[in-house]
GROMACS .gro file of C-alpha atoms in nm:
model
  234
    1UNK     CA    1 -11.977  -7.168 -19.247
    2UNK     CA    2 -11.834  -6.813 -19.222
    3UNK     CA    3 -11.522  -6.676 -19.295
    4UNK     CA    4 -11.431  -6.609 -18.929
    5UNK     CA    5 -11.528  -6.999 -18.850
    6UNK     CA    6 -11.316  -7.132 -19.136
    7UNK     CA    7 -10.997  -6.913 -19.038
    8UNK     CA    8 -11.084  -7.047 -18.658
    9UNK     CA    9 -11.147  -7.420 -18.795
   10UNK     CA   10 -10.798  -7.395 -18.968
   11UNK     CA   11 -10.614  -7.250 -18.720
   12UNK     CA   12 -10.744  -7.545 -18.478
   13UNK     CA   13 -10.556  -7.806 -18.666
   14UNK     CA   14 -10.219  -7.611 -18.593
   15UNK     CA   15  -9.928  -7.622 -18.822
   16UNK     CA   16 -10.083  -7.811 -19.129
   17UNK     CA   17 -10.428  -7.583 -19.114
   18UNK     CA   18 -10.220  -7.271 -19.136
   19UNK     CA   19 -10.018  -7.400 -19.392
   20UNK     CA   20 -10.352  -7.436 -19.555
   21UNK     CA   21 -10.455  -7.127 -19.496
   22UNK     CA   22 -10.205  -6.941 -19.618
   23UNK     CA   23 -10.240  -7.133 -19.976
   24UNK     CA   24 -10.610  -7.054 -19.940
   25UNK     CA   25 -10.542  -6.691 -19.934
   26UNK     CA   26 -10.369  -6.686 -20.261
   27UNK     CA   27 -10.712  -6.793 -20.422
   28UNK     CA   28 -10.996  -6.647 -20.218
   29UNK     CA   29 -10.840  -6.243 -20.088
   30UNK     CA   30 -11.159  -6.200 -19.899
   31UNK     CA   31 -10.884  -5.911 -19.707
   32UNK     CA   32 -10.562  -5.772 -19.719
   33UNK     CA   33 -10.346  -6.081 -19.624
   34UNK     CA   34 -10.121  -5.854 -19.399
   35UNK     CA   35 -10.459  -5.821 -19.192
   36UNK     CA   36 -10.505  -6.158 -19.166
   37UNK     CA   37 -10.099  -6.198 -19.087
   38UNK     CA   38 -10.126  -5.947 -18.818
   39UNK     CA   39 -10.427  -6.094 -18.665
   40UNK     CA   40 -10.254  -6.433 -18.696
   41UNK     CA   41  -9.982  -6.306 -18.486
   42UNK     CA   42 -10.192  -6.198 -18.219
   43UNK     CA   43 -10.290  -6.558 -18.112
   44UNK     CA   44  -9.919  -6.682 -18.062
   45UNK     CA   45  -9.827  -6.791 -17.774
   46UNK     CA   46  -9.474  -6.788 -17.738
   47UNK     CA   47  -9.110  -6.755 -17.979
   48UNK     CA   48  -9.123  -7.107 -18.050
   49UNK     CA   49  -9.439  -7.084 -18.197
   50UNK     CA   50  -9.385  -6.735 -18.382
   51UNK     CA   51  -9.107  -6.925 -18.591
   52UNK     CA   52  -9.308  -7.215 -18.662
   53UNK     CA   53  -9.625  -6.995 -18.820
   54UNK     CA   54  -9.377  -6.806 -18.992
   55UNK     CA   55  -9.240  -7.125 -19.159
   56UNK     CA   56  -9.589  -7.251 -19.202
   57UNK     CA   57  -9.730  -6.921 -19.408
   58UNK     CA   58  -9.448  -6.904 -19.622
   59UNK     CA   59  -9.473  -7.256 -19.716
   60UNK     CA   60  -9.869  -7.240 -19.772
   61UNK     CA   61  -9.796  -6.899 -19.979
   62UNK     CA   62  -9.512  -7.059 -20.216
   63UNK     CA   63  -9.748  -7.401 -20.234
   64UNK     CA   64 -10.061  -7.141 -20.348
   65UNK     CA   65  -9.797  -6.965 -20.610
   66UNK     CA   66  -9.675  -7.301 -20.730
   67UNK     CA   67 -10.061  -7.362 -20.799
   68UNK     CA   68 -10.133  -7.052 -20.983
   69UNK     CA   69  -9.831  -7.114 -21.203
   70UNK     CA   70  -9.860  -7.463 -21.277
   71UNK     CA   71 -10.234  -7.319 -21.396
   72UNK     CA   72 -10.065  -7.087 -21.645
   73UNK     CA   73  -9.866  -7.322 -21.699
   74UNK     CA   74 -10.146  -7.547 -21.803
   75UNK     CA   75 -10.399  -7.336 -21.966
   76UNK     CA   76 -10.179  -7.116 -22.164
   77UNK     CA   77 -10.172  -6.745 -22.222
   78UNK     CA   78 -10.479  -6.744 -22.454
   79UNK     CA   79 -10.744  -6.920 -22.262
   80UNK     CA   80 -10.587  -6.737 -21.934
   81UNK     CA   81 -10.601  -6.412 -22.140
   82UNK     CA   82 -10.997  -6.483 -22.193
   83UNK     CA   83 -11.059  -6.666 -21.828
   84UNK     CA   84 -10.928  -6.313 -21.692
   85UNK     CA   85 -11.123  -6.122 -21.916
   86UNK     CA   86 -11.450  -6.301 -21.826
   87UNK     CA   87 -11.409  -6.368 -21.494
   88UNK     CA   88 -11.117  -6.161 -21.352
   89UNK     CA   89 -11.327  -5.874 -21.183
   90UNK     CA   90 -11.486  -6.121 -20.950
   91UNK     CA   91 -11.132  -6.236 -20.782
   92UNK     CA   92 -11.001  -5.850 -20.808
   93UNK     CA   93 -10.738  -5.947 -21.151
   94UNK     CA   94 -10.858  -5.674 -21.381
   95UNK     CA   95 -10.695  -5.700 -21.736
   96UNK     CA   96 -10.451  -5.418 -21.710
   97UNK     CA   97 -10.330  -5.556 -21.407
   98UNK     CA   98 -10.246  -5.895 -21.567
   99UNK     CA   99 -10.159  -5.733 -21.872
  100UNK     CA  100  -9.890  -5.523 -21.658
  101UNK     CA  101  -9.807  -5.840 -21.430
  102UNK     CA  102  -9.704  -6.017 -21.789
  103UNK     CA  103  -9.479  -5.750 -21.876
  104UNK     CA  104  -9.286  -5.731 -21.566
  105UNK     CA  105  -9.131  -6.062 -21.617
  106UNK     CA  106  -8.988  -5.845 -21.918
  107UNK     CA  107  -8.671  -5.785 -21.647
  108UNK     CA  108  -8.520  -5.989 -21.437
  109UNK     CA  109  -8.711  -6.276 -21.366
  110UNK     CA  110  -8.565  -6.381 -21.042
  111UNK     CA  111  -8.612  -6.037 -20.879
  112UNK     CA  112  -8.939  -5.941 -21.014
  113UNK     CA  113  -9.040  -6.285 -20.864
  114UNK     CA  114  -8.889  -6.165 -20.517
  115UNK     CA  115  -8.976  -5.839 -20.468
  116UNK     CA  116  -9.349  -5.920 -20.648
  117UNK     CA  117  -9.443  -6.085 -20.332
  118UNK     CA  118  -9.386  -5.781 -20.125
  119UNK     CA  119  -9.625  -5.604 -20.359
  120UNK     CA  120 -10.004  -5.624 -20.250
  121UNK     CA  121 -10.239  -5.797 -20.496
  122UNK     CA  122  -9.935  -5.883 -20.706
  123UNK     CA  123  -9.803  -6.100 -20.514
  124UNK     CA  124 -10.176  -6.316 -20.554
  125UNK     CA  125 -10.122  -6.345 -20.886
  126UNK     CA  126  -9.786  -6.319 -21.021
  127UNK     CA  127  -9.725  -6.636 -21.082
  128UNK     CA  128  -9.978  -6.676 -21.326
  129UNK     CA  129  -9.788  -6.537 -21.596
  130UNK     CA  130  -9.492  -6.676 -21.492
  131UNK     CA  131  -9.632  -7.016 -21.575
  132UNK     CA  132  -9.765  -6.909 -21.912
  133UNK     CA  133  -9.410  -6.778 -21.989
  134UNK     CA  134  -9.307  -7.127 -21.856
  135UNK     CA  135  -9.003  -6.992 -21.645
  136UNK     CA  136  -8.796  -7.223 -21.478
  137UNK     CA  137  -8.981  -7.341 -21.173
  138UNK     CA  138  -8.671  -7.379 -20.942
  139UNK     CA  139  -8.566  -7.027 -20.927
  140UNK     CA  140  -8.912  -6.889 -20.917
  141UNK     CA  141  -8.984  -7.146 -20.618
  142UNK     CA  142  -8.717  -6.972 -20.463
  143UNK     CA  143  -8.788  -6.592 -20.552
  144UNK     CA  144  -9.114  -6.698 -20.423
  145UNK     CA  145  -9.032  -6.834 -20.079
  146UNK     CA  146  -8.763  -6.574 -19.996
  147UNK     CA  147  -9.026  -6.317 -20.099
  148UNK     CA  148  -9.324  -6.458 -19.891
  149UNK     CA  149  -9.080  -6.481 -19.563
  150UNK     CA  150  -9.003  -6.096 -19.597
  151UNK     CA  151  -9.389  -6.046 -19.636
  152UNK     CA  152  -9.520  -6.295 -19.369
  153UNK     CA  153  -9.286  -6.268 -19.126
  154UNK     CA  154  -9.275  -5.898 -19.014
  155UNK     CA  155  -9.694  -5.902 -19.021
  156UNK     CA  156  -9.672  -6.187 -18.771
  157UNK     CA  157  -9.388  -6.043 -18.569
  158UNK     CA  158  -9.632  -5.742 -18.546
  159UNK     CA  159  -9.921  -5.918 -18.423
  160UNK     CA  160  -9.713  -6.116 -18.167
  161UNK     CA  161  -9.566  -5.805 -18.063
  162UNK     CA  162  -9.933  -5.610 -18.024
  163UNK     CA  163 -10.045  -5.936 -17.809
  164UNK     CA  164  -9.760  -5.911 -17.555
  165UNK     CA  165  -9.767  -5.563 -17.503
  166UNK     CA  166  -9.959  -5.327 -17.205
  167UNK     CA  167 -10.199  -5.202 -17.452
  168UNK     CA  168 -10.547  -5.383 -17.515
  169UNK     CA  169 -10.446  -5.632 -17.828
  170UNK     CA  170 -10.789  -5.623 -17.981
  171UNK     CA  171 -10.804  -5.214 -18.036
  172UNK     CA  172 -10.431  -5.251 -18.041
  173UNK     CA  173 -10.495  -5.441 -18.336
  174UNK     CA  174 -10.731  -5.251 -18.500
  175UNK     CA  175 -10.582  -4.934 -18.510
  176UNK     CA  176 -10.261  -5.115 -18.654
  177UNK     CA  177 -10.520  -5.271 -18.935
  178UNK     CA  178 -10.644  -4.927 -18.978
  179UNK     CA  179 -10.301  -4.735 -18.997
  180UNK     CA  180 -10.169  -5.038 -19.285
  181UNK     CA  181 -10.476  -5.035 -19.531
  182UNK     CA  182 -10.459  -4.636 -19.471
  183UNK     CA  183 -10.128  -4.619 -19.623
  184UNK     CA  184 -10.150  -4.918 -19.862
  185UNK     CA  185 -10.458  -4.608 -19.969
  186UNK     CA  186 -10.190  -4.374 -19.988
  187UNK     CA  187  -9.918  -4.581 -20.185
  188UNK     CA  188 -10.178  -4.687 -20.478
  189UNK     CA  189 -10.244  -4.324 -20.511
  190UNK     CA  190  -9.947  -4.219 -20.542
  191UNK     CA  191  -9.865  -4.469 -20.771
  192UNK     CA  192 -10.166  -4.417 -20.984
  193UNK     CA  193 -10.085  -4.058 -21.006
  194UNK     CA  194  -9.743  -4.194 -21.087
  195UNK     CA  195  -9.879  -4.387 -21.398
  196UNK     CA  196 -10.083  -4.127 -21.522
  197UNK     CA  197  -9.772  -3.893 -21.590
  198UNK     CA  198  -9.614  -3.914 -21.939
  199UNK     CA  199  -9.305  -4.089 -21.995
  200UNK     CA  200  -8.961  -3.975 -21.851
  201UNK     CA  201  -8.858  -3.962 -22.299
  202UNK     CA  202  -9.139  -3.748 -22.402
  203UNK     CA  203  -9.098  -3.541 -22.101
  204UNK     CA  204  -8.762  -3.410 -22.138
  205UNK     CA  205  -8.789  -3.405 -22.559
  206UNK     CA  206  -9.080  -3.117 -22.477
  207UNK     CA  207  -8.811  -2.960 -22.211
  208UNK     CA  208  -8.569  -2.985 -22.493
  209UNK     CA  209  -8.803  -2.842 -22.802
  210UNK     CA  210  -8.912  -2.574 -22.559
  211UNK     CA  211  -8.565  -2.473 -22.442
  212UNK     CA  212  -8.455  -2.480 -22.848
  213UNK     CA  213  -8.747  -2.248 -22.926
  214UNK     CA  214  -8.669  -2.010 -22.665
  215UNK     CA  215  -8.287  -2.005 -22.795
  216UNK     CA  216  -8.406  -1.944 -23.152
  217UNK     CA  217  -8.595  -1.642 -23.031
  218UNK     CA  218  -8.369  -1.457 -22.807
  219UNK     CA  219  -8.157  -1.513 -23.151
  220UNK     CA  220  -8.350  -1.346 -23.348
  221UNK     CA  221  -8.264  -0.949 -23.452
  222UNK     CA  222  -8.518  -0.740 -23.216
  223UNK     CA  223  -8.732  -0.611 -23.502
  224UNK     CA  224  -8.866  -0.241 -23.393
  225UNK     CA  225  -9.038  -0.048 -23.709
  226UNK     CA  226  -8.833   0.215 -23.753
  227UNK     CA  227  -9.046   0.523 -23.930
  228UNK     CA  228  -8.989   0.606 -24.310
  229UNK     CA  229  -8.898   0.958 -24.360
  230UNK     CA  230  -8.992   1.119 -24.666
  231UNK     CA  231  -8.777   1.381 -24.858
  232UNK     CA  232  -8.694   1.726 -24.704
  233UNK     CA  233  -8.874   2.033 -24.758
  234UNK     CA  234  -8.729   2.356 -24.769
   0.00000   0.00000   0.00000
């Protein structure tokens, strides 16, 4: 069965399949989940409904987190550490980006929990680490559910908004998909240029050698050679 007919198949069973689906997505990110939010969106009927998907996707996204931390939980950082090696690339976790994922958790749990799932591809797998670090699971529940609302919610409101207006909700649609992975593009650049510059420290201790050595030479006597005269003939 193809992707399209499972999504469909889901969908048909109402509140419970989209529930479902949503936890599905934190395992298999076939697409940006924001795509799949939007699209979502598009096939709701009325208000009454909009709330209810929006409750049902933020449940199935905490009860997918809750799973990928109870497996950190479970497996450790070791084995996860060599599971991610091995097999990360084919689910899109690369090393560094665990290895940076880990470190976040270095601050505030609560908030890095929060605003994590706001973050694309973090927010699939940020609460792996947190389950090796074994953080308390009440307060990342939470994080996590506030966070997947502010995600879910405005990608559905989107959707619903694209199928109600005058414009054609299929290109409507598509353009919108088009216009969000363009400037996810944009915002991984940038940060990846971000990355690559040195660190705010060793930045300004250059600024401050340089300035020092430019003080020490305007210092320094102006040293012209000044022409020897021999004795006087007359």
């Amino acid at each position: 069965m193809e992707t399209p007919h499972i999504i469909a198949w889901l969908i048909g069973y109402g509140f419970i399949g989209i529930t479902c689906l949503a936890a599905i997505e934190k395992f298999v990110p076939l697409f940006p989940s924001y795509v799949l939010l939007m699209l979502l969106g598009m096939t709701i009927p009325d208000t009454y409904n909009l709330i209810a998907i929006i409750a049902a996707t933020t449940l199935g996204s905490t009860a997918g987190a809750c799973c990928w931390f109870a497996i950190g939980r479970t497996l450790g950082g070791e084995r996860v550490a060599i599971k991610v090696k091995r097999y990360g690339k084919f689910i899109f976790l690369s090393t560094r980006l665990y290895d940076r994922l880990t470190n976040a958790y270095r601050r505030n749990h609560f908030w890095v929990t929060l605003v994590g799932q706001t973050i694309p591809t973090a927010r699939v797998y940020l609460a792996l680490p947190a389950g090796i670090l074994k953080l308390d699971f009440l307060p990342f529940s939470a994080a996590t559910l506030l966070g997947s609302l502010l995600w879910n919610a405005p990608f559905l409101f989107l959707g619903y908004l694209l199928r109600t207006s005058r414009y054609d909700p299929y290109e409507a649609g598509f353009w919108a998909a088009v216009c969000l992975l363009g400037l996810e593009t944009v915002i991984v650049a940038v940060a990846t240029i971000y990355r690559r510059r040195p660190p705010r420290q060793i930045r300004l201790a250059d600024t401050i050698v340089k300035n020092d050595m430019t003080m020490k030479q305007s210092r320094e006597p102006n040293r012209q050679s000044i022409p020897i005269q021999g004795p006087s003939t007359s």
